[in-house]
Amino acid sequence: MYMIHSALHRLHNPDLGILLIRLALGAVFIFHGYQKVVAMDQTISFFAMLGFSAFLAYAAAWTELIGGIFLVGGIFVRYAGIALSIVMAVAVFAVHFKNGFNIGNGGYEYAFTLLLGSLALIFFGAGAYSLAGLCRGRMCTDCEIGAR
């Protein structure tokens, strides 16, 4: 058991963990944001059925797409996390919550997971394996680009 623990301990790399979370969330947000943007008429209609304006449909679609790109690239991650958390909080509470937790019933399980992941990145930042990590210590020592 000690050998397993020792091997796992050597794998300790929080920055790699942050990168994996960023890539997973970013890919999902890019995919869904892109789907909304290229089918904006349907997105606007769906949002209207929920009582939301066309402006909010555009805002959600572009926030998901651009926010996802920022997460994958590892730049402006905290800002993207805030914006994506807002979008996902609205999705959870205004759309899915009434259906319960189970995603099979239209529940908030998936949206809640994306919300918590986005919130976590607000606290983690971009990590070392990111464009922000490349800037860190150079021109961006105190700005969000270089923030940890």
mmCIF file of C-alpha atoms in Angstrom:
data_model
loop_
_atom_site.group_PDB
_atom_site.id
_atom_site.type_symbol
_atom_site.label_atom_id
_atom_site.label_comp_id
_atom_site.label_asym_id
_atom_site.label_seq_id
_atom_site.Cartn_x
_atom_site.Cartn_y
_atom_site.Cartn_z
ATOM 1 C CA MET A 1 0.000 0.000 0.000
ATOM 2 C CA TYR A 2 2.888 2.332 0.777
ATOM 3 C CA MET A 3 4.230 1.935 -2.779
ATOM 4 C CA ILE A 4 0.890 2.937 -4.255
ATOM 5 C CA HIS A 5 0.656 5.934 -1.942
ATOM 6 C CA SER A 6 4.221 6.928 -2.774
ATOM 7 C CA ALA A 7 3.597 6.653 -6.525
ATOM 8 C CA LEU A 8 0.413 8.696 -6.273
ATOM 9 C CA HIS A 9 2.177 11.310 -4.195
ATOM 10 C CA ARG A 10 4.779 11.773 -6.938
ATOM 11 C CA LEU A 11 1.943 12.505 -9.381
ATOM 12 C CA HIS A 12 1.011 15.604 -7.358
ATOM 13 C CA ASN A 13 0.719 18.373 -9.951
ATOM 14 C CA PRO A 14 -2.096 20.858 -9.270
ATOM 15 C CA ASP A 15 -1.296 22.834 -12.422
ATOM 16 C CA LEU A 16 -1.844 19.755 -14.565
ATOM 17 C CA GLY A 17 -5.166 19.205 -12.788
ATOM 18 C CA ILE A 18 -6.206 22.791 -13.531
ATOM 19 C CA LEU A 19 -5.229 22.323 -17.183
ATOM 20 C CA LEU A 20 -7.381 19.191 -17.466
ATOM 21 C CA ILE A 21 -10.367 20.949 -15.875
ATOM 22 C CA ARG A 22 -9.893 23.955 -18.184
ATOM 23 C CA LEU A 23 -9.689 21.752 -21.284
ATOM 24 C CA ALA A 24 -12.755 19.693 -20.352
ATOM 25 C CA LEU A 25 -14.929 22.684 -19.495
ATOM 26 C CA GLY A 26 -13.588 24.742 -22.386
ATOM 27 C CA ALA A 27 -14.371 22.025 -24.928
ATOM 28 C CA VAL A 28 -17.934 21.700 -23.640
ATOM 29 C CA PHE A 29 -18.532 25.455 -23.646
ATOM 30 C CA ILE A 30 -17.009 25.895 -27.116
ATOM 31 C CA PHE A 31 -19.168 23.086 -28.492
ATOM 32 C CA HIS A 32 -22.432 24.344 -26.995
ATOM 33 C CA GLY A 33 -21.658 28.009 -27.606
ATOM 34 C CA TYR A 34 -20.847 27.307 -31.248
ATOM 35 C CA GLN A 35 -24.096 25.345 -31.646
ATOM 36 C CA LYS A 36 -26.041 28.302 -30.272
ATOM 37 C CA VAL A 37 -24.216 30.879 -32.418
ATOM 38 C CA VAL A 38 -24.608 29.040 -35.749
ATOM 39 C CA ALA A 39 -28.292 28.351 -35.062
ATOM 40 C CA MET A 40 -29.085 31.721 -33.513
ATOM 41 C CA ASP A 41 -32.693 31.775 -34.795
ATOM 42 C CA GLN A 42 -33.441 28.543 -32.943
ATOM 43 C CA THR A 43 -31.497 29.762 -29.902
ATOM 44 C CA ILE A 44 -33.544 32.972 -29.800
ATOM 45 C CA SER A 45 -36.781 30.980 -30.148
ATOM 46 C CA PHE A 46 -35.778 28.634 -27.335
ATOM 47 C CA PHE A 47 -34.834 31.538 -25.068
ATOM 48 C CA ALA A 48 -38.145 33.258 -25.925
ATOM 49 C CA MET A 49 -40.034 30.109 -24.858
ATOM 50 C CA LEU A 50 -38.303 30.459 -21.495
ATOM 51 C CA GLY A 51 -39.198 34.144 -21.251
ATOM 52 C CA PHE A 52 -35.731 35.511 -22.069
ATOM 53 C CA SER A 53 -34.936 38.216 -24.598
ATOM 54 C CA ALA A 54 -32.987 37.825 -27.823
ATOM 55 C CA PHE A 55 -30.213 39.882 -26.220
ATOM 56 C CA LEU A 56 -29.787 37.232 -23.524
ATOM 57 C CA ALA A 57 -29.699 34.502 -26.173
ATOM 58 C CA TYR A 58 -26.848 36.291 -27.932
ATOM 59 C CA ALA A 59 -25.106 36.994 -24.624
ATOM 60 C CA ALA A 60 -25.299 33.368 -23.469
ATOM 61 C CA ALA A 61 -24.174 31.951 -26.819
ATOM 62 C CA TRP A 62 -21.177 34.238 -27.212
ATOM 63 C CA THR A 63 -20.252 33.950 -23.529
ATOM 64 C CA GLU A 64 -20.112 30.170 -23.852
ATOM 65 C CA LEU A 65 -18.106 30.275 -27.085
ATOM 66 C CA ILE A 66 -15.600 32.981 -26.134
ATOM 67 C CA GLY A 67 -15.418 31.857 -22.508
ATOM 68 C CA GLY A 68 -14.646 28.325 -23.663
ATOM 69 C CA ILE A 69 -11.874 29.609 -25.923
ATOM 70 C CA PHE A 70 -10.399 31.548 -22.999
ATOM 71 C CA LEU A 71 -10.498 28.439 -20.805
ATOM 72 C CA VAL A 72 -8.756 26.270 -23.389
ATOM 73 C CA GLY A 73 -6.110 28.915 -24.006
ATOM 74 C CA GLY A 74 -5.691 29.696 -20.350
ATOM 75 C CA ILE A 75 -6.145 33.437 -20.616
ATOM 76 C CA PHE A 76 -8.634 35.594 -18.689
ATOM 77 C CA VAL A 77 -9.698 32.379 -16.938
ATOM 78 C CA ARG A 78 -11.088 34.062 -13.820
ATOM 79 C CA TYR A 79 -13.163 36.495 -15.889
ATOM 80 C CA ALA A 80 -14.398 33.649 -18.092
ATOM 81 C CA GLY A 81 -15.219 31.679 -14.940
ATOM 82 C CA ILE A 82 -17.349 34.529 -13.617
ATOM 83 C CA ALA A 83 -19.237 35.004 -16.900
ATOM 84 C CA LEU A 84 -19.758 31.270 -17.442
ATOM 85 C CA SER A 85 -20.877 30.822 -13.825
ATOM 86 C CA ILE A 86 -23.567 33.439 -14.347
ATOM 87 C CA VAL A 87 -24.786 31.735 -17.530
ATOM 88 C CA MET A 88 -24.825 28.336 -15.849
ATOM 89 C CA ALA A 89 -26.508 29.623 -12.677
ATOM 90 C CA VAL A 90 -29.339 30.943 -14.848
ATOM 91 C CA ALA A 91 -29.472 27.592 -16.684
ATOM 92 C CA VAL A 92 -29.634 25.677 -13.404
ATOM 93 C CA PHE A 93 -32.186 27.793 -11.570
ATOM 94 C CA ALA A 94 -34.342 29.202 -14.383
ATOM 95 C CA VAL A 95 -34.419 26.198 -16.707
ATOM 96 C CA HIS A 96 -33.465 22.866 -15.136
ATOM 97 C CA PHE A 97 -34.062 23.069 -11.374
ATOM 98 C CA LYS A 98 -37.797 22.399 -11.610
ATOM 99 C CA ASN A 99 -37.025 19.045 -13.260
ATOM 100 C CA GLY A 100 -34.958 17.750 -10.359
ATOM 101 C CA PHE A 101 -31.354 16.573 -10.387
ATOM 102 C CA ASN A 102 -31.479 13.764 -12.983
ATOM 103 C CA ILE A 103 -30.339 14.888 -16.425
ATOM 104 C CA GLY A 104 -32.501 12.142 -17.953
ATOM 105 C CA ASN A 105 -35.539 14.120 -16.825
ATOM 106 C CA GLY A 106 -34.165 17.464 -18.008
ATOM 107 C CA GLY A 107 -32.675 18.094 -14.568
ATOM 108 C CA TYR A 108 -29.846 20.323 -13.469
ATOM 109 C CA GLU A 109 -27.147 17.636 -13.018
ATOM 110 C CA TYR A 110 -25.032 18.618 -16.061
ATOM 111 C CA ALA A 111 -25.539 22.385 -15.820
ATOM 112 C CA PHE A 112 -24.737 22.245 -12.093
ATOM 113 C CA THR A 113 -21.479 20.405 -12.820
ATOM 114 C CA LEU A 114 -20.501 23.082 -15.359
ATOM 115 C CA LEU A 115 -21.453 25.782 -12.848
ATOM 116 C CA LEU A 116 -19.267 24.305 -10.114
ATOM 117 C CA GLY A 117 -16.361 23.784 -12.504
ATOM 118 C CA SER A 118 -16.610 27.397 -13.661
ATOM 119 C CA LEU A 119 -16.749 28.602 -10.059
ATOM 120 C CA ALA A 120 -13.684 26.512 -9.199
ATOM 121 C CA LEU A 121 -11.690 28.169 -11.988
ATOM 122 C CA ILE A 122 -12.450 31.583 -10.504
ATOM 123 C CA PHE A 123 -10.480 30.474 -7.446
ATOM 124 C CA PHE A 124 -7.806 28.433 -9.244
ATOM 125 C CA GLY A 125 -7.031 30.816 -12.065
ATOM 126 C CA ALA A 126 -5.305 29.620 -15.223
ATOM 127 C CA GLY A 127 -2.494 27.609 -13.655
ATOM 128 C CA ALA A 128 1.055 27.294 -14.937
ATOM 129 C CA TYR A 129 0.195 25.436 -18.162
ATOM 130 C CA SER A 130 -1.536 28.329 -19.891
ATOM 131 C CA LEU A 131 -0.973 31.451 -21.939
ATOM 132 C CA ALA A 132 -1.236 33.323 -18.657
ATOM 133 C CA GLY A 133 1.530 31.111 -17.309
ATOM 134 C CA LEU A 134 3.743 32.127 -20.232
ATOM 135 C CA CYS A 135 3.149 35.804 -19.478
ATOM 136 C CA ARG A 136 3.675 35.431 -15.749
ATOM 137 C CA GLY A 137 6.809 37.170 -14.584
ATOM 138 C CA ARG A 138 7.225 39.159 -17.780
ATOM 139 C CA MET A 139 4.956 42.014 -18.777
ATOM 140 C CA CYS A 140 1.903 40.821 -16.837
ATOM 141 C CA THR A 141 3.046 40.506 -13.234
ATOM 142 C CA ASP A 142 0.005 42.193 -11.703
ATOM 143 C CA CYS A 143 -2.696 41.809 -14.343
ATOM 144 C CA GLU A 144 -5.260 39.032 -14.831
ATOM 145 C CA ILE A 145 -3.350 37.614 -17.796
ATOM 146 C CA GLY A 146 -0.491 36.687 -15.516
ATOM 147 C CA ALA A 147 -2.583 36.041 -12.423
ATOM 148 C CA ARG A 148 -2.320 32.639 -10.855
#
